Amino acid sequence: MNPVRWQNAVTQYGLDAGLNDEQNNQQVEEILLDKITHQTSEFPGYAKIRRVAVIQEPWSIGNGLLTPTLKLKRAKVLEKYKVEVDRLYAGH
């Protein structure tokens, strides 16, 4: 995560920089979901986004989540972020 952009977001949205990552992520997820919902209001119900996850680590070749041609390694992403993915699909 870009520290300058993060600080700008903290200031712009009135986030508490003293909160731990989990609490801040929850606030950021709510802000993102609100923005996404606004942008996709014309989409049909089946295409609407209902949950988001904030991942602070960039996906890169170095951490094994992208190929050298910058394609996503889906199996690796699902393996590494299993908890987050399970949370996104909980109740479905």
PDB file of C-alpha atoms in Angstrom:
ATOM      1  CA  MET A   1       0.000   0.000   0.000  1.00  0.00           C
ATOM      2  CA  ASN A   2       1.238   3.448  -0.878  1.00  0.00           C
ATOM      3  CA  PRO A   3       1.812   5.235   2.477  1.00  0.00           C
ATOM      4  CA  VAL A   4       1.165   8.712   1.033  1.00  0.00           C
ATOM      5  CA  ARG A   5      -2.158   7.665  -0.511  1.00  0.00           C
ATOM      6  CA  TRP A   6      -3.101   5.884   2.709  1.00  0.00           C
ATOM      7  CA  GLN A   7      -2.444   9.028   4.740  1.00  0.00           C
ATOM      8  CA  ASN A   8      -4.510  11.068   2.255  1.00  0.00           C
ATOM      9  CA  ALA A   9      -7.387   8.591   2.592  1.00  0.00           C
ATOM     10  CA  VAL A  10      -7.139   8.675   6.388  1.00  0.00           C
ATOM     11  CA  THR A  11      -7.414  12.455   6.288  1.00  0.00           C
ATOM     12  CA  GLN A  12     -10.092  12.644   3.576  1.00  0.00           C
ATOM     13  CA  TYR A  13     -12.445  10.107   5.159  1.00  0.00           C
ATOM     14  CA  GLY A  14     -11.720  10.899   8.785  1.00  0.00           C
ATOM     15  CA  LEU A  15     -10.328   7.462   9.568  1.00  0.00           C
ATOM     16  CA  ASP A  16      -8.582   6.939  12.874  1.00  0.00           C
ATOM     17  CA  ALA A  17      -4.899   6.363  12.093  1.00  0.00           C
ATOM     18  CA  GLY A  18      -4.507   4.944  15.613  1.00  0.00           C
ATOM     19  CA  LEU A  19      -6.793   1.972  14.932  1.00  0.00           C
ATOM     20  CA  ASN A  20      -5.305  -1.401  14.156  1.00  0.00           C
ATOM     21  CA  ASP A  21      -5.284  -2.686  10.579  1.00  0.00           C
ATOM     22  CA  GLU A  22      -8.378  -4.861  11.042  1.00  0.00           C
ATOM     23  CA  GLN A  23     -10.495  -1.967  12.328  1.00  0.00           C
ATOM     24  CA  ASN A  24      -9.217   0.393   9.628  1.00  0.00           C
ATOM     25  CA  ASN A  25      -9.765  -2.261   6.945  1.00  0.00           C
ATOM     26  CA  GLN A  26     -13.385  -2.595   8.020  1.00  0.00           C
ATOM     27  CA  GLN A  27     -13.904   1.172   7.694  1.00  0.00           C
ATOM     28  CA  VAL A  28     -12.099   1.234   4.337  1.00  0.00           C
ATOM     29  CA  GLU A  29     -14.171  -1.722   3.090  1.00  0.00           C
ATOM     30  CA  GLU A  30     -17.365   0.165   3.960  1.00  0.00           C
ATOM     31  CA  ILE A  31     -16.138   3.276   2.120  1.00  0.00           C
ATOM     32  CA  LEU A  32     -15.099   1.229  -0.930  1.00  0.00           C
ATOM     33  CA  LEU A  33     -18.367  -0.686  -1.008  1.00  0.00           C
ATOM     34  CA  ASP A  34     -20.309   2.579  -0.864  1.00  0.00           C
ATOM     35  CA  LYS A  35     -18.299   3.988  -3.795  1.00  0.00           C
ATOM     36  CA  ILE A  36     -18.652   0.763  -5.800  1.00  0.00           C
ATOM     37  CA  THR A  37     -22.401   0.604  -5.121  1.00  0.00           C
ATOM     38  CA  HIS A  38     -22.802   4.175  -6.326  1.00  0.00           C
ATOM     39  CA  GLN A  39     -20.834   3.460  -9.529  1.00  0.00           C
ATOM     40  CA  THR A  40     -22.707   0.216 -10.277  1.00  0.00           C
ATOM     41  CA  SER A  41     -26.240   1.327  -9.404  1.00  0.00           C
ATOM     42  CA  GLU A  42     -27.394   0.638 -12.969  1.00  0.00           C
ATOM     43  CA  PHE A  43     -26.167  -2.973 -12.889  1.00  0.00           C
ATOM     44  CA  PRO A  44     -28.693  -5.804 -12.575  1.00  0.00           C
ATOM     45  CA  GLY A  45     -28.993  -7.447  -9.155  1.00  0.00           C
ATOM     46  CA  TYR A  46     -26.909 -10.502 -10.034  1.00  0.00           C
ATOM     47  CA  ALA A  47     -23.958  -8.297 -11.040  1.00  0.00           C
ATOM     48  CA  LYS A  48     -23.871  -6.098  -7.944  1.00  0.00           C
ATOM     49  CA  ILE A  49     -20.935  -6.256  -5.577  1.00  0.00           C
ATOM     50  CA  ARG A  50     -21.985  -6.897  -2.002  1.00  0.00           C
ATOM     51  CA  ARG A  51     -18.680  -7.391  -0.189  1.00  0.00           C
ATOM     52  CA  VAL A  52     -15.076  -6.298  -0.656  1.00  0.00           C
ATOM     53  CA  ALA A  53     -11.769  -7.208   0.950  1.00  0.00           C
ATOM     54  CA  VAL A  54      -8.830  -4.882   1.424  1.00  0.00           C
ATOM     55  CA  ILE A  55      -5.496  -6.532   0.745  1.00  0.00           C
ATOM     56  CA  GLN A  56      -2.615  -4.285   1.703  1.00  0.00           C
ATOM     57  CA  GLU A  57       0.118  -6.370   0.083  1.00  0.00           C
ATOM     58  CA  PRO A  58       0.605  -5.633  -3.625  1.00  0.00           C
ATOM     59  CA  TRP A  59       0.317  -8.629  -5.929  1.00  0.00           C
ATOM     60  CA  SER A  60       3.640  -9.095  -7.678  1.00  0.00           C
ATOM     61  CA  ILE A  61       5.896 -11.556  -9.416  1.00  0.00           C
ATOM     62  CA  GLY A  62       8.148 -11.539  -6.345  1.00  0.00           C
ATOM     63  CA  ASN A  63       5.471 -12.827  -3.972  1.00  0.00           C
ATOM     64  CA  GLY A  64       4.311 -15.448  -6.482  1.00  0.00           C
ATOM     65  CA  LEU A  65       0.844 -14.027  -7.161  1.00  0.00           C
ATOM     66  CA  LEU A  66       1.612 -12.889 -10.720  1.00  0.00           C
ATOM     67  CA  THR A  67       3.336 -14.617 -13.612  1.00  0.00           C
ATOM     68  CA  PRO A  68       6.284 -12.918 -15.375  1.00  0.00           C
ATOM     69  CA  THR A  69       3.746 -11.693 -17.959  1.00  0.00           C
ATOM     70  CA  LEU A  70       1.677 -10.145 -15.121  1.00  0.00           C
ATOM     71  CA  LYS A  71      -1.160 -12.651 -15.269  1.00  0.00           C
ATOM     72  CA  LEU A  72      -2.866 -13.518 -12.015  1.00  0.00           C
ATOM     73  CA  LYS A  73      -2.062 -16.912 -10.475  1.00  0.00           C
ATOM     74  CA  ARG A  74      -5.583 -17.617  -9.252  1.00  0.00           C
ATOM     75  CA  ALA A  75      -4.731 -20.784  -7.345  1.00  0.00           C
ATOM     76  CA  LYS A  76      -1.969 -18.991  -5.424  1.00  0.00           C
ATOM     77  CA  VAL A  77      -4.235 -16.021  -4.638  1.00  0.00           C
ATOM     78  CA  LEU A  78      -7.007 -18.324  -3.417  1.00  0.00           C
ATOM     79  CA  GLU A  79      -4.518 -20.296  -1.322  1.00  0.00           C
ATOM     80  CA  LYS A  80      -2.896 -17.225   0.237  1.00  0.00           C
ATOM     81  CA  TYR A  81      -6.143 -15.331   0.891  1.00  0.00           C
ATOM     82  CA  LYS A  82      -8.401 -18.266   1.763  1.00  0.00           C
ATOM     83  CA  VAL A  83      -9.710 -16.613   4.939  1.00  0.00           C
ATOM     84  CA  GLU A  84     -10.626 -13.404   3.092  1.00  0.00           C
ATOM     85  CA  VAL A  85     -12.277 -15.274   0.218  1.00  0.00           C
ATOM     86  CA  ASP A  86     -14.257 -17.456   2.628  1.00  0.00           C
ATOM     87  CA  ARG A  87     -15.445 -14.305   4.427  1.00  0.00           C
ATOM     88  CA  LEU A  88     -16.566 -12.770   1.120  1.00  0.00           C
ATOM     89  CA  TYR A  89     -18.662 -15.834   0.294  1.00  0.00           C
ATOM     90  CA  ALA A  90     -19.961 -16.563   3.805  1.00  0.00           C
ATOM     91  CA  GLY A  91     -23.709 -17.096   3.748  1.00  0.00           C
ATOM     92  CA  HIS A  92     -23.889 -17.842   0.008  1.00  0.00           C
TER      93      HIS A  92
END
